[in-house]
Rosetta silent file (secondary structure, phi, psi, omega in degrees, C-alpha in Angstrom):
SEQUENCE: XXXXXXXXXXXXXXXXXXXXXXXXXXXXXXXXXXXXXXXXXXXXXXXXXXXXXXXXXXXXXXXXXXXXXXXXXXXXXXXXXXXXXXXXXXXXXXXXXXXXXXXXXXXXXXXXXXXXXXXXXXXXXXXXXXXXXXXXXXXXXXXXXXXXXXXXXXXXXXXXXXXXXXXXXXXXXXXXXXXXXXXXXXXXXXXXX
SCORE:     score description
SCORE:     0.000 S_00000001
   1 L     0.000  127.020  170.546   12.269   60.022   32.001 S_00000001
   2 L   -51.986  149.975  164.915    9.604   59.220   34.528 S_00000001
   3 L   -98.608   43.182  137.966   10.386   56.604   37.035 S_00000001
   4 L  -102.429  -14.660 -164.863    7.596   53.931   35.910 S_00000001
   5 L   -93.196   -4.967 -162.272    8.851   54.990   32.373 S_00000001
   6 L  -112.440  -11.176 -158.706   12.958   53.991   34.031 S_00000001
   7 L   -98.726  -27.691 -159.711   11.593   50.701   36.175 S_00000001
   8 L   -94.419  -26.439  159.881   10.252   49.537   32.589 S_00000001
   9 E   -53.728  123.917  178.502   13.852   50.105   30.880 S_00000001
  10 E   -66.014  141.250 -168.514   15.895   46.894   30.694 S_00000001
  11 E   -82.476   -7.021 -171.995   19.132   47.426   32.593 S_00000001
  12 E   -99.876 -166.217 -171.225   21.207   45.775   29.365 S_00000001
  13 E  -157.986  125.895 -170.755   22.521   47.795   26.874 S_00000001
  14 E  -124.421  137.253 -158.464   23.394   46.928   23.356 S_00000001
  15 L     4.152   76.194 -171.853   25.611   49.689   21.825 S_00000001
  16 L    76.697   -9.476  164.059   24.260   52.680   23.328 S_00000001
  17 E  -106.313  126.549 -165.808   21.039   50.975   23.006 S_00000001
  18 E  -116.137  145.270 -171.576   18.432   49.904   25.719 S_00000001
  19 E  -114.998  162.140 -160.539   15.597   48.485   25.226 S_00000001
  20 E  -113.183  154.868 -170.781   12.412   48.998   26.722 S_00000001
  21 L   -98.462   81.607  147.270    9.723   46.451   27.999 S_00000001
  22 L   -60.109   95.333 -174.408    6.504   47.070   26.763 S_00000001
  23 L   -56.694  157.670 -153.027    3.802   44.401   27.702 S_00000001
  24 L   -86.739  149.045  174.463    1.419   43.133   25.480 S_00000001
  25 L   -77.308  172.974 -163.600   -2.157   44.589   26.254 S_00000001
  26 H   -56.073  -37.652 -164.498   -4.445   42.581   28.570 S_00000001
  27 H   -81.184   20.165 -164.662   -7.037   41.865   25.504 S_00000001
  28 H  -132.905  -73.511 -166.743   -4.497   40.117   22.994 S_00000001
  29 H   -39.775  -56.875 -166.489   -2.960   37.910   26.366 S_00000001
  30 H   -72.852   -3.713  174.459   -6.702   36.666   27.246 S_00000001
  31 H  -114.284   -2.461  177.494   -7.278   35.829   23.844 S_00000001
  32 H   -82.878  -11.776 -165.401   -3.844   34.137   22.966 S_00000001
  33 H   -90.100  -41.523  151.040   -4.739   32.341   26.594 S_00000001
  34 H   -16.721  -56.624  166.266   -8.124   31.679   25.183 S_00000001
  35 H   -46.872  -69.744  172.157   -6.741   30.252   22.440 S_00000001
  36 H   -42.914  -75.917 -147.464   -4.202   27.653   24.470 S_00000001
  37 H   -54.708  -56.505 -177.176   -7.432   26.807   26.406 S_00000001
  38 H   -54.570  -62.290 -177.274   -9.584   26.057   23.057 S_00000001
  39 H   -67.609  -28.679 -170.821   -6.995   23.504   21.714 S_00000001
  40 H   -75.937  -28.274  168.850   -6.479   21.445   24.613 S_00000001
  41 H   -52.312  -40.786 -156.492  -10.716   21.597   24.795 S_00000001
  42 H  -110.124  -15.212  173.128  -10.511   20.234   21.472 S_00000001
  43 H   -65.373  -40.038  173.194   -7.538   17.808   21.393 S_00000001
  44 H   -78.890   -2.719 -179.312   -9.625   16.194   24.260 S_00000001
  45 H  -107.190   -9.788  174.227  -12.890   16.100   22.722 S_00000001
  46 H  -110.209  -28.492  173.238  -11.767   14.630   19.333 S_00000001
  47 L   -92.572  -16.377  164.013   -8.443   12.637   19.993 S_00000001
  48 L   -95.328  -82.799 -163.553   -8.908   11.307   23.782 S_00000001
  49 L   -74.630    6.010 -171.175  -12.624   10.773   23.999 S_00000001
  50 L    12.328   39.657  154.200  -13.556   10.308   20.551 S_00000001
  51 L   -60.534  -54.921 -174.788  -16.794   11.945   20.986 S_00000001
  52 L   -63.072 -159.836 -177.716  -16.019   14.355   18.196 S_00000001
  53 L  -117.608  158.272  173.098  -15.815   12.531   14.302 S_00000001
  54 L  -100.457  179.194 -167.356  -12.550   11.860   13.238 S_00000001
  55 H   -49.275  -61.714 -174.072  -11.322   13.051    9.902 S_00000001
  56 H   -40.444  -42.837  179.876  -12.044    9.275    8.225 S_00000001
  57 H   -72.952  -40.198  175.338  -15.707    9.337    9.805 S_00000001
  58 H  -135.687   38.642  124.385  -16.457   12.479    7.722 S_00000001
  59 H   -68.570  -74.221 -175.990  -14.633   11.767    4.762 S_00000001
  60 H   -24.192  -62.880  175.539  -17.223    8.549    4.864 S_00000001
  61 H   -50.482  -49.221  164.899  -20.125   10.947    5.741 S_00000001
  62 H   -69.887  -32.076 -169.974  -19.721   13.209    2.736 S_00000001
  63 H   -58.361  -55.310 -172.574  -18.928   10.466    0.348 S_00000001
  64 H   -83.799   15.220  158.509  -22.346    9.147    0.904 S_00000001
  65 H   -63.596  -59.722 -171.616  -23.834   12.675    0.793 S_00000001
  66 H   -87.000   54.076   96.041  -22.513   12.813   -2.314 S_00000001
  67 H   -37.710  -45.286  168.372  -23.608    9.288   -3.522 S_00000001
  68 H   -89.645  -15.026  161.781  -27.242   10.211   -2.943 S_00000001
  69 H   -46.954  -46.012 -139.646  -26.724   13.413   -4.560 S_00000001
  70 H   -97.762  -14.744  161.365  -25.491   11.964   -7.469 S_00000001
  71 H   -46.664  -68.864 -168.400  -28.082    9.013   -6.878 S_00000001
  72 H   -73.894  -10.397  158.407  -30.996   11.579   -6.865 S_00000001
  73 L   -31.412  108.292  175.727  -29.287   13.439   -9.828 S_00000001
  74 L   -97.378  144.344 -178.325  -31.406   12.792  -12.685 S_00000001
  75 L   -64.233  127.006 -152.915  -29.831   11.294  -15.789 S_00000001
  76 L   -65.422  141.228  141.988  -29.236   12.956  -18.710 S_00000001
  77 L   -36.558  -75.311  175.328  -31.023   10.919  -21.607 S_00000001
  78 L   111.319 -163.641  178.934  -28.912   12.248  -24.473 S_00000001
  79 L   -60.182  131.884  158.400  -29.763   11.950  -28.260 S_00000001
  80 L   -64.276  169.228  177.708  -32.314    9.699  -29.576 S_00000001
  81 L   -65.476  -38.525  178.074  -31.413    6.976  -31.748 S_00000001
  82 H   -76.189  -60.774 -176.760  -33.548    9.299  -34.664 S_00000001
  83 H   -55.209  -13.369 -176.410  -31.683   12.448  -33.802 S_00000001
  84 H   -95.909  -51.344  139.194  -28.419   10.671  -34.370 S_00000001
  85 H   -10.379  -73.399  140.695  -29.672    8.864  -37.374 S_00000001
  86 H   -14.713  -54.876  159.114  -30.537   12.257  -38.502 S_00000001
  87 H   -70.172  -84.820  152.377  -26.820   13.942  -37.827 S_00000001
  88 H     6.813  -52.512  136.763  -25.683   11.081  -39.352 S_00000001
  89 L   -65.983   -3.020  166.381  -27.293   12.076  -43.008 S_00000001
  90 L  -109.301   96.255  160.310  -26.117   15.734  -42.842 S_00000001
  91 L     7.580  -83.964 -147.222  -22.829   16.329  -44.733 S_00000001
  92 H   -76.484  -38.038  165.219  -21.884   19.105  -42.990 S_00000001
  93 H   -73.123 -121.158  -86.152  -22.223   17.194  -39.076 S_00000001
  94 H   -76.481  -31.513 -171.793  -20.755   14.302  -40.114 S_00000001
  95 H   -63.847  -21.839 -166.178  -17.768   16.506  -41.760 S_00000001
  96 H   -88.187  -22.469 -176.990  -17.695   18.701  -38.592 S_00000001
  97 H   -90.195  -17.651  172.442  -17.762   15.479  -36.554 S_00000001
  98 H   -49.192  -45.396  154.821  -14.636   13.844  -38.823 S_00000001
  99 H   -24.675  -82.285  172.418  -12.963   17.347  -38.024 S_00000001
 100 H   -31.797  -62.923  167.727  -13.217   16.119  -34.248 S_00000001
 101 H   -42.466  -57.945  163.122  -12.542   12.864  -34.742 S_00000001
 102 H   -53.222  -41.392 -176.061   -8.914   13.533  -36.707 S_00000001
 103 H   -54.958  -57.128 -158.927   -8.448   15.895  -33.760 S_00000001
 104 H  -121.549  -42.441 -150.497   -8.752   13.793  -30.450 S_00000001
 105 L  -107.053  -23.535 -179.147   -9.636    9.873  -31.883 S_00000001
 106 H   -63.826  -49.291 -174.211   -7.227    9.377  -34.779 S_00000001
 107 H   -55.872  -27.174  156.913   -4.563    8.730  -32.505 S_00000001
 108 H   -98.869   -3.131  174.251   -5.850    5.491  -31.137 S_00000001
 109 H  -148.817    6.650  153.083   -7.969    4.452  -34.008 S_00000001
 110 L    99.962  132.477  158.134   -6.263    5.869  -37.409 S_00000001
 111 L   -31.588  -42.486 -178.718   -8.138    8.891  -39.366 S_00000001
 112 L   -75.607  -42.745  171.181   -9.941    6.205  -41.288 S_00000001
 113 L   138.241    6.140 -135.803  -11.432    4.236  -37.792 S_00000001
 114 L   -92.282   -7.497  163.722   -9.069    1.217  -39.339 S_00000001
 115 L    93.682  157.175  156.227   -7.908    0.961  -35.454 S_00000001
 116 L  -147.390  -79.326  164.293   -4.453    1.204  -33.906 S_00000001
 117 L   -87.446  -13.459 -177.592   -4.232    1.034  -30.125 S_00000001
 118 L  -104.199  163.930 -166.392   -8.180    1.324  -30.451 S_00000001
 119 L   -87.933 -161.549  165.203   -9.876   -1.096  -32.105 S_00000001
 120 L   -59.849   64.536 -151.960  -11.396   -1.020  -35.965 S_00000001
 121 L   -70.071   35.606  168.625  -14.447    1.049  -36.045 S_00000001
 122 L  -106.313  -44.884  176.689  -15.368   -0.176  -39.793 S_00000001
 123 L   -73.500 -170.062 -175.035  -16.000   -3.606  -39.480 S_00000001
 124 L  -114.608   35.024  138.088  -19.175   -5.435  -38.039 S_00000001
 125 L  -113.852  157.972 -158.912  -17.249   -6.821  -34.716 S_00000001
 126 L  -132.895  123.035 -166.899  -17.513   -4.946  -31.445 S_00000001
 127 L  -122.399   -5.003  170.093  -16.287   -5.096  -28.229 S_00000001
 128 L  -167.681   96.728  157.328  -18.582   -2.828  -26.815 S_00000001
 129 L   131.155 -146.724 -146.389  -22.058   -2.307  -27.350 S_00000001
 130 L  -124.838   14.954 -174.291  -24.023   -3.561  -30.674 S_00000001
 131 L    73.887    0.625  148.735  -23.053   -1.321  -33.161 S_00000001
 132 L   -44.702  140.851  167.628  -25.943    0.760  -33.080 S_00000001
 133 L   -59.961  -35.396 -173.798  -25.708    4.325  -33.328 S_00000001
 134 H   -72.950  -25.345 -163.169  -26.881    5.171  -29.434 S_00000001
 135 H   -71.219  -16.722 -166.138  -24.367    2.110  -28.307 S_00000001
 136 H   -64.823  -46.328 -158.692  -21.749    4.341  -30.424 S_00000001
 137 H   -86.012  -62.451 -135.546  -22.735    7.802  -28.714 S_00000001
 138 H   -52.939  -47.163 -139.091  -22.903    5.732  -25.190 S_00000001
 139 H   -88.226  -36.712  168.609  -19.330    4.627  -25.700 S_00000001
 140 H   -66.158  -59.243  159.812  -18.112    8.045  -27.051 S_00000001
 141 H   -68.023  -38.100  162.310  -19.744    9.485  -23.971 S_00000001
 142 H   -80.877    2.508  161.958  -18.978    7.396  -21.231 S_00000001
 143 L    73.870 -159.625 -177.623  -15.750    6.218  -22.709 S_00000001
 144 E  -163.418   90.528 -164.737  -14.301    2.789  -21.681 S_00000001
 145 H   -79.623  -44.480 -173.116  -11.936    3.792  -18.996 S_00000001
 146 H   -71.305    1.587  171.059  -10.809    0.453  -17.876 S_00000001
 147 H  -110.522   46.127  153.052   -9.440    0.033  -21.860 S_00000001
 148 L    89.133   -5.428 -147.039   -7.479    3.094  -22.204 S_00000001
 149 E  -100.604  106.081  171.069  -10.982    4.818  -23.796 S_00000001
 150 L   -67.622  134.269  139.348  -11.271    8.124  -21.827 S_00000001
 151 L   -25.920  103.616  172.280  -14.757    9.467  -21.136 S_00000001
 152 L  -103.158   23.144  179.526  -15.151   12.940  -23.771 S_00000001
 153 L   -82.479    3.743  173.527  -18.684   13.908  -22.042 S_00000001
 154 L  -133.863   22.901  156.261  -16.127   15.987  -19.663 S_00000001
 155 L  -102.775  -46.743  146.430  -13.923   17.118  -22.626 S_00000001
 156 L   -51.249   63.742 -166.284  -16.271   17.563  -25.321 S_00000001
 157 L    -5.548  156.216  163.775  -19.156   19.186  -26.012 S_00000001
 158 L   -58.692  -40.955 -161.881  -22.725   17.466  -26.605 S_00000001
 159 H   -71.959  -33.547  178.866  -22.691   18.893  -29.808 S_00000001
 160 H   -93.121    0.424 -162.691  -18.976   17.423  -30.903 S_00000001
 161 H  -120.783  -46.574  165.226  -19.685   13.756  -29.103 S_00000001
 162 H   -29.946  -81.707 -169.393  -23.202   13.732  -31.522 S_00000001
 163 H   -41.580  -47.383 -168.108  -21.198   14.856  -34.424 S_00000001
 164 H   -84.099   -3.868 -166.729  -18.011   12.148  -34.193 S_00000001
 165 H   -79.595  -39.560  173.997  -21.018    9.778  -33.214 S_00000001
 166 H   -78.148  -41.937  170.518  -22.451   10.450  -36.937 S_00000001
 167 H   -50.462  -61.851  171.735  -18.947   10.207  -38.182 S_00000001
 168 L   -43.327  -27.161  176.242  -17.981    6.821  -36.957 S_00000001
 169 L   -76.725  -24.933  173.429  -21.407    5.751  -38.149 S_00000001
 170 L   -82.585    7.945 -172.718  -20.803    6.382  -41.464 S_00000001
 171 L   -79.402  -14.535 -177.450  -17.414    4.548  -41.028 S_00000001
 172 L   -46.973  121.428 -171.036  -19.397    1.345  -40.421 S_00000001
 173 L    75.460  -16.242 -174.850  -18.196   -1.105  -43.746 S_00000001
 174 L   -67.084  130.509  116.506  -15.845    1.161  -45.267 S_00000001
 175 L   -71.753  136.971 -176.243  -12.983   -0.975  -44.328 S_00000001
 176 L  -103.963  165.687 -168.499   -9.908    0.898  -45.455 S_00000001
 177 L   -68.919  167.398  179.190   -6.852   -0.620  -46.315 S_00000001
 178 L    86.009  -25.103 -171.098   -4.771   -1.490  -43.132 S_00000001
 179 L   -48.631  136.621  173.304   -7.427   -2.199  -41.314 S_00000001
 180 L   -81.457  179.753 -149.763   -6.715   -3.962  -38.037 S_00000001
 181 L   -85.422  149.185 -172.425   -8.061   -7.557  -37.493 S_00000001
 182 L   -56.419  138.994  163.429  -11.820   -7.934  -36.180 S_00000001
 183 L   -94.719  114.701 -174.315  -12.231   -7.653  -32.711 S_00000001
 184 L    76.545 -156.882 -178.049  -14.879   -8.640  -30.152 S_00000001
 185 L   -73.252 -167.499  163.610  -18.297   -9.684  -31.538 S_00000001
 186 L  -119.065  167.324 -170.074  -19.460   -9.853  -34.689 S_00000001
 187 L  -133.982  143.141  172.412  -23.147   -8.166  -35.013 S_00000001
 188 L   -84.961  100.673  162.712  -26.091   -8.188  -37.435 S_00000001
 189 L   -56.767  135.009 -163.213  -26.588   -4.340  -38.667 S_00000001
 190 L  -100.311  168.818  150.499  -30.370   -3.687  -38.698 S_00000001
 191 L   -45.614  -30.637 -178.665  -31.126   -1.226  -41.892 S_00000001
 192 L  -172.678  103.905 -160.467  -31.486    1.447  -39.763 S_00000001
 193 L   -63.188    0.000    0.000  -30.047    2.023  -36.328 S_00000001
């Protein structure tokens, strides 16, 4: 053993073993010192001087980035009032949207529409929109969140929110037995919505 290789041996000894000091090299120290140096740089530039933004300041800043995103987003139209009309007279969409409907909507408004925690979607009162076919597909897509009515434009296809949109139209007057008691307004049906 050299003696720089014996001055770097630790003098204790743990069973027969000694251990030796090897130092870390110089470029790992300057960059763990580097390091040290950087947070106190940065504790003082966002927490003492509050030059930097604090967390709160750009949460705020992105929200209204994305506000004018979703501002300059343009909105989907959706179905015309005629294209829904139109689903709405074809068997097989309205059967495909009754499929749906029994699927996700029965549970709050009864297979028939006859209402349960949801209201009666047979009669001619309304609690939200006019009874129209587009107020129907509005209400199916943007849901009625603050009444328990989930949004399904971010469950559902376009194609499946059309479709229960024809069903429910043809549920308009059937009242089924059971039905729950009118709700909301009552509305004038034009012949054709």
């Amino acid at each position: 053993m050299s003696t720089t290789e014996r001055d770097r041996v630790f003098d204790h000894d743990y069973d027969g073993i000694r251990e030796y000091d090897n130092p870390l090299p110089a470029w790992w120290l300057w960059i763990f010192y580097a390091t040290i140096a950087f947070s106190g740089v940065y504790f003082l530039y966002y927490q003492v001087t509050g030059m930097g933004p604090s967390i709160h300041q750009e949460y705020q800043t992105d929200m209204a980035a994305a506000a004018e995103q979703k501002a300059a987003a343009p909105v989907p139209a959706g179905p015309t009032a005629a294209t829904l009309a139109q689903l709405a007279a074809d068997a097989a969409q309205v059967s495909a949207g009754q499929a749906v409907f029994v699927a996700r909507c029965a549970p709050c408004h009864t297979p028939t529409g006859a209402g349960l925690i949801g209201p009666n979607l047979t009669d001619d009162y309304w609690i939200h929109g006019d009874g129209s076919i587009s107020a129907i597909y509005a209400v199916v897509r943007d849901g009625v969140p603050e009444k328990g009515m989930i949004p399904w434009k971010t469950t559902i296809s376009e194609t499946e929110m059309m479709q229960v949109t024809a069903f429910v139209h043809t549920l308009l007057g059937t009242n089924p037995p059971g039905a729950k008691e009118p709700q909301g307004n009552k509305i004038e049906r034009p012949a054709q919505n």
